[in-house]
C-alpha cells in the first residue's frame, strides 16, 4: 500500500509545515516508510509552494510521483496546476474559502473545506494548515489522530502559548473530516 | 535503532561531523545551502571550524589548507559551483591531500536550473579538474545511503590521501526520510587520526631538512612529476579490485536490465518491482561507486536471455550510458531513458522504455 | 673571535637558489629565515607559497611549506591557521598572485582579520611567465602584454594594496618597505619580525609589502634596478607604516 500526496498553495500558508508534520508522524510513530520532498522555486516569498509526501509499506521509489492519490489544495493557481495530476478515483481536499472556480472533474472525490474562514473564526489565519491537516486525518484515517497531535505538540513545544489555538484548529478540522467521511 | 527524520543535505553534514570532520568551508548555492547552514550551527558545538568563504574557489582552498594540517575537512557545492572548486580539487589530488566534497547536482550547463539533475557525471568520474587524476565517487540513492557513504568517505580519503566525492543531486539533498545515524567518533579517535598525519602535515617541524613537510601539488622536475602520477595510478587501480560498491537486483533471470545511479537508481528499482508484478522479468544494476565503476556486474547478465539494457539518467546528452556501454561490450542492445534541465526522472517513462525494448521497438 | 654573522639554518646548504642575479627574493627569504630563527619558531612555521617566482624558494627552505593555487594563498592560510592556531603561518606572494588573481582571497582574509602574516613581494611585473603587466606595473613601464607601456586610459593605475587594506577595519599592521639599501633591508627585517610577533600574540592580520626589483624583466642590470626602485617605484609606492594598531590610542 502506497499513498502519494501533494500539498500546494501560496508561500506563507504553512504548506511545508503541513507536509512535514504528516511525514514526521509516519517516521516517529509508525513502522512505515515515508518521504517528504519540497518543491522549491527561486523566490523567497510569494509564488506557489508545494510539497510531496509518500507513505508506503514497502520501499519508496520516486519521492514525487507523477500521479497523485490525494491532493490538498489551498489556492486557485495550485488547483489549475495540480488537478490534472490526481488519479481517477483520487481525493481532492480543497480550501474553498479562496477558490471559487469549478472543479472540472467528475471522476474524483471532492472534499470542500472553508478552511481559511474556519481559521479566522478560530482566531488566527495562520492555523489554516492545521485545520487542513485535521480534515485530512479525520477523513482518511491514514494516521492516528493522537499521533499527529503529538507531532504538532512536540514541534510547537518552544511556542507553548500557541498550543491551545492549534488544538482548537486541529480538532475543528478532525470533526469536519470525520463528518465528511461519515456521509 | 532510533529513526529520525532528516533532510538529505543536513544528514550529509551530520554524518561528516560524526566521522570527525572538524573543518568546513562553503559558499551559498541552491540546492545545497542546508549543508553550510547546518555546519554553521553544528561546528561550534563540537569545537570545529565553519567558514563561509568569499567564493567556491576560496572555500575549496581553505579546505585544502585545513586538510593539509591533518584535519578532516569538507566542502560542498552544486554543479556550476563545483566547476569553480575543480582548481582546488586538482591541487589536492596532485599533492595527495585527503578531503571530502559533495556535489548536490542541479541542472546545467552554465547556471542551468536550480532543480535536481545528474548532469555532472563525466566531470565527477573522469575529470574533476585538470590533469587526469581520479577520485572515488559515491552516488547515494537514499538519505540513509548518503549518510553511510559520507561517514565512510573520510576513511577512504585518509587511506588513499586523495579527494573523495559524494555525488548527490537536488532530490537527495532536499528530500527528508527516516534515517538512523552512525555513532559519533570520540574526540580521542579524531585526535589520533590527526596525529597520524603529522608526519606529512604542514604544521611546523623541527629543523630537519629531509623531514620537513613539503606539500607539493606539482614538481619542477618532470621525472618527479611522472613518478607522482605513477604512484597515484597504483592507488586508482587498487580501487577496481577492492572498493567497487554496487547494488545488483534480480539480474540472474532478467530479460531486461535497468541501470541507473543516485536518484534515478532508486526510481528504477521501484520500476523493476512494478515490471516484475506485471510479469516482465526486469533487473537492476545500480552503481554505488560510479568511480570505480562496477564494470564486472554487467558480466553477470545472462545475455542469452537479456533483450536489452535500459540506461537511465537525468542528463541530456547521456553520460552515464557511456560507462554502461563500455561494460556491456556490445553483448546486447543498450538504449537510454533520459531527462534533463531540472526535470526529475519519471517512473512511467522508465516503464515505457522497458516495454519498448521488450516489444523490439528500439 | 666573536661570531657576529652566520648563514641562517632555515636555508638548506646544499641547494642552489633558482633566482636571477639581482633578484631580491633571496634577500627577503634570508630575512624571513633569520626572523624565524631569532623568534625560535622554526618548529611551528608554515609557509604558504604563491605561484610564480615566489615558489622558487621552496626547494631550499628548511621549514614546512605548501604550494597554494595561483592567488589562493590567503584562503589556504586561513584553513591551516584556523585548524592549527598555534602554528606561525605566513603567505609568500608576488604582485600578480596577491593583487590580481588573488585579490578576493587577499582582501577577504584581511577583512576577516585572520591571524596570519602576508609577505607581499611587489616588483611591478610578472616574473616567471615572462614580464607581463601586473596590477602594480608603473604608468609608462613596458611589459610583454603592454608593449607600448602601461597607460592609464587602457590599463588603469598601479594598485596600492596597503592603502586598499587600510580602509578595512580588521587589519592590525600594514607596512611598506624595500630592500634597495642596507638601511631598508634592516627596516624590512624589523617589519617582518613585528608582523610575526603580532601573530604570535594573536593580534590578527599583518601585511608587509616589500618593494623589490626584477632586473631580468625590467631589462636592466641589478644596479640600475636599484636606482629604478629609488626613483620610480618608491615615488609610486611610498615607504612607511600605513597602519599599526599597537600605536593607536585605546
mmCIF file with all atom_site columns, N, CA, C and O in Angstrom, chain C residues 151-167:
data_model
loop_
_atom_site.group_PDB
_atom_site.id
_atom_site.type_symbol
_atom_site.label_atom_id
_atom_site.label_alt_id
_atom_site.label_comp_id
_atom_site.label_asym_id
_atom_site.label_entity_id
_atom_site.label_seq_id
_atom_site.pdbx_PDB_ins_code
_atom_site.Cartn_x
_atom_site.Cartn_y
_atom_site.Cartn_z
_atom_site.occupancy
_atom_site.B_iso_or_equiv
_atom_site.pdbx_formal_charge
_atom_site.auth_seq_id
_atom_site.auth_comp_id
_atom_site.auth_asym_id
_atom_site.auth_atom_id
_atom_site.pdbx_PDB_model_num
ATOM 1  N N  . UNK C 1 151 ? 49.354 52.352 -19.900 1.00 0.00 ? 151 UNK C N  1
ATOM 2  C CA . UNK C 1 151 ? 48.721 53.671 -19.946 1.00 0.00 ? 151 UNK C CA 1
ATOM 3  C C  . UNK C 1 151 ? 47.426 53.614 -19.154 1.00 0.00 ? 151 UNK C C  1
ATOM 4  O O  . UNK C 1 151 ? 46.690 52.617 -19.153 1.00 0.00 ? 151 UNK C O  1
ATOM 5  N N  . UNK C 1 152 ? 47.166 54.729 -18.468 1.00 0.00 ? 152 UNK C N  1
ATOM 6  C CA . UNK C 1 152 ? 46.067 54.747 -17.502 1.00 0.00 ? 152 UNK C CA 1
ATOM 7  C C  . UNK C 1 152 ? 44.719 54.547 -18.164 1.00 0.00 ? 152 UNK C C  1
ATOM 8  O O  . UNK C 1 152 ? 43.827 53.911 -17.608 1.00 0.00 ? 152 UNK C O  1
ATOM 9  N N  . UNK C 1 153 ? 44.582 55.080 -19.373 1.00 0.00 ? 153 UNK C N  1
ATOM 10 C CA . UNK C 1 153 ? 43.282 55.026 -20.026 1.00 0.00 ? 153 UNK C CA 1
ATOM 11 C C  . UNK C 1 153 ? 42.870 53.576 -20.290 1.00 0.00 ? 153 UNK C C  1
ATOM 12 O O  . UNK C 1 153 ? 41.709 53.207 -20.133 1.00 0.00 ? 153 UNK C O  1
ATOM 13 N N  . UNK C 1 154 ? 43.836 52.788 -20.706 1.00 0.00 ? 154 UNK C N  1
ATOM 14 C CA . UNK C 1 154 ? 43.524 51.399 -21.060 1.00 0.00 ? 154 UNK C CA 1
ATOM 15 C C  . UNK C 1 154 ? 43.664 50.455 -19.874 1.00 0.00 ? 154 UNK C C  1
ATOM 16 O O  . UNK C 1 154 ? 42.899 49.494 -19.740 1.00 0.00 ? 154 UNK C O  1
ATOM 17 N N  . UNK C 1 155 ? 44.664 50.695 -19.037 1.00 0.00 ? 155 UNK C N  1
ATOM 18 C CA . UNK C 1 155 ? 45.021 49.704 -18.012 1.00 0.00 ? 155 UNK C CA 1
ATOM 19 C C  . UNK C 1 155 ? 44.717 50.147 -16.583 1.00 0.00 ? 155 UNK C C  1
ATOM 20 O O  . UNK C 1 155 ? 44.919 49.375 -15.646 1.00 0.00 ? 155 UNK C O  1
ATOM 21 N N  . UNK C 1 156 ? 44.306 51.386 -16.415 1.00 0.00 ? 156 UNK C N  1
ATOM 22 C CA . UNK C 1 156 ? 44.126 51.871 -15.055 1.00 0.00 ? 156 UNK C CA 1
ATOM 23 C C  . UNK C 1 156 ? 45.471 52.176 -14.402 1.00 0.00 ? 156 UNK C C  1
ATOM 24 O O  . UNK C 1 156 ? 46.508 52.170 -15.070 1.00 0.00 ? 156 UNK C O  1
ATOM 25 N N  . UNK C 1 157 ? 45.449 52.409 -13.101 1.00 0.00 ? 157 UNK C N  1
ATOM 26 C CA . UNK C 1 157 ? 46.638 52.867 -12.380 1.00 0.00 ? 157 UNK C CA 1
ATOM 27 C C  . UNK C 1 157 ? 47.208 51.761 -11.495 1.00 0.00 ? 157 UNK C C  1
ATOM 28 O O  . UNK C 1 157 ? 46.504 50.806 -11.160 1.00 0.00 ? 157 UNK C O  1
ATOM 29 N N  . UNK C 1 158 ? 48.468 51.891 -11.121 1.00 0.00 ? 158 UNK C N  1
ATOM 30 C CA . UNK C 1 158 ? 49.057 50.885 -10.215 1.00 0.00 ? 158 UNK C CA 1
ATOM 31 C C  . UNK C 1 158 ? 48.223 50.759 -8.938  1.00 0.00 ? 158 UNK C C  1
ATOM 32 O O  . UNK C 1 158 ? 47.711 51.741 -8.403  1.00 0.00 ? 158 UNK C O  1
ATOM 33 N N  . UNK C 1 159 ? 48.099 49.539 -8.474  1.00 0.00 ? 159 UNK C N  1
ATOM 34 C CA . UNK C 1 159 ? 47.238 49.242 -7.337  1.00 0.00 ? 159 UNK C CA 1
ATOM 35 C C  . UNK C 1 159 ? 48.047 49.295 -6.043  1.00 0.00 ? 159 UNK C C  1
ATOM 36 O O  . UNK C 1 159 ? 49.104 48.686 -5.950  1.00 0.00 ? 159 UNK C O  1
ATOM 37 N N  . UNK C 1 160 ? 47.508 50.003 -5.063  1.00 0.00 ? 160 UNK C N  1
ATOM 38 C CA . UNK C 1 160 ? 48.217 50.179 -3.784  1.00 0.00 ? 160 UNK C CA 1
ATOM 39 C C  . UNK C 1 160 ? 47.553 49.284 -2.740  1.00 0.00 ? 160 UNK C C  1
ATOM 40 O O  . UNK C 1 160 ? 46.512 49.632 -2.186  1.00 0.00 ? 160 UNK C O  1
ATOM 41 N N  . UNK C 1 161 ? 48.136 48.151 -2.492  1.00 0.00 ? 161 UNK C N  1
ATOM 42 C CA . UNK C 1 161 ? 47.454 47.157 -1.652  1.00 0.00 ? 161 UNK C CA 1
ATOM 43 C C  . UNK C 1 161 ? 47.378 47.575 -0.182  1.00 0.00 ? 161 UNK C C  1
ATOM 44 O O  . UNK C 1 161 ? 46.356 47.368 0.468   1.00 0.00 ? 161 UNK C O  1
ATOM 45 N N  . UNK C 1 162 ? 48.448 48.139 0.349   1.00 0.00 ? 162 UNK C N  1
ATOM 46 C CA . UNK C 1 162 ? 48.400 48.554 1.763   1.00 0.00 ? 162 UNK C CA 1
ATOM 47 C C  . UNK C 1 162 ? 47.305 49.596 1.967   1.00 0.00 ? 162 UNK C C  1
ATOM 48 O O  . UNK C 1 162 ? 46.533 49.523 2.936   1.00 0.00 ? 162 UNK C O  1
ATOM 49 N N  . UNK C 1 163 ? 47.228 50.544 1.030   1.00 0.00 ? 163 UNK C N  1
ATOM 50 C CA . UNK C 1 163 ? 46.232 51.612 1.166   1.00 0.00 ? 163 UNK C CA 1
ATOM 51 C C  . UNK C 1 163 ? 44.811 51.052 0.983   1.00 0.00 ? 163 UNK C C  1
ATOM 52 O O  . UNK C 1 163 ? 43.879 51.489 1.658   1.00 0.00 ? 163 UNK C O  1
ATOM 53 N N  . UNK C 1 164 ? 44.670 50.085 0.059   1.00 0.00 ? 164 UNK C N  1
ATOM 54 C CA . UNK C 1 164 ? 43.361 49.440 -0.120  1.00 0.00 ? 164 UNK C CA 1
ATOM 55 C C  . UNK C 1 164 ? 42.916 48.764 1.179   1.00 0.00 ? 164 UNK C C  1
ATOM 56 O O  . UNK C 1 164 ? 41.765 48.869 1.600   1.00 0.00 ? 164 UNK C O  1
ATOM 57 N N  . UNK C 1 165 ? 43.851 48.066 1.803   1.00 0.00 ? 165 UNK C N  1
ATOM 58 C CA . UNK C 1 165 ? 43.509 47.358 3.052   1.00 0.00 ? 165 UNK C CA 1
ATOM 59 C C  . UNK C 1 165 ? 43.265 48.330 4.200   1.00 0.00 ? 165 UNK C C  1
ATOM 60 O O  . UNK C 1 165 ? 42.563 47.993 5.155   1.00 0.00 ? 165 UNK C O  1
ATOM 61 N N  . UNK C 1 166 ? 43.833 49.518 4.062   1.00 0.00 ? 166 UNK C N  1
ATOM 62 C CA . UNK C 1 166 ? 43.728 50.479 5.164   1.00 0.00 ? 166 UNK C CA 1
ATOM 63 C C  . UNK C 1 166 ? 42.304 51.009 5.336   1.00 0.00 ? 166 UNK C C  1
ATOM 64 O O  . UNK C 1 166 ? 42.003 51.638 6.346   1.00 0.00 ? 166 UNK C O  1
ATOM 65 N N  . UNK C 1 167 ? 41.438 50.762 4.369   1.00 0.00 ? 167 UNK C N  1
ATOM 66 C CA . UNK C 1 167 ? 40.035 51.167 4.562   1.00 0.00 ? 167 UNK C CA 1
ATOM 67 C C  . UNK C 1 167 ? 39.244 50.088 5.295   1.00 0.00 ? 167 UNK C C  1
ATOM 68 O O  . UNK C 1 167 ? 38.091 50.291 5.650   1.00 0.00 ? 167 UNK C O  1
#
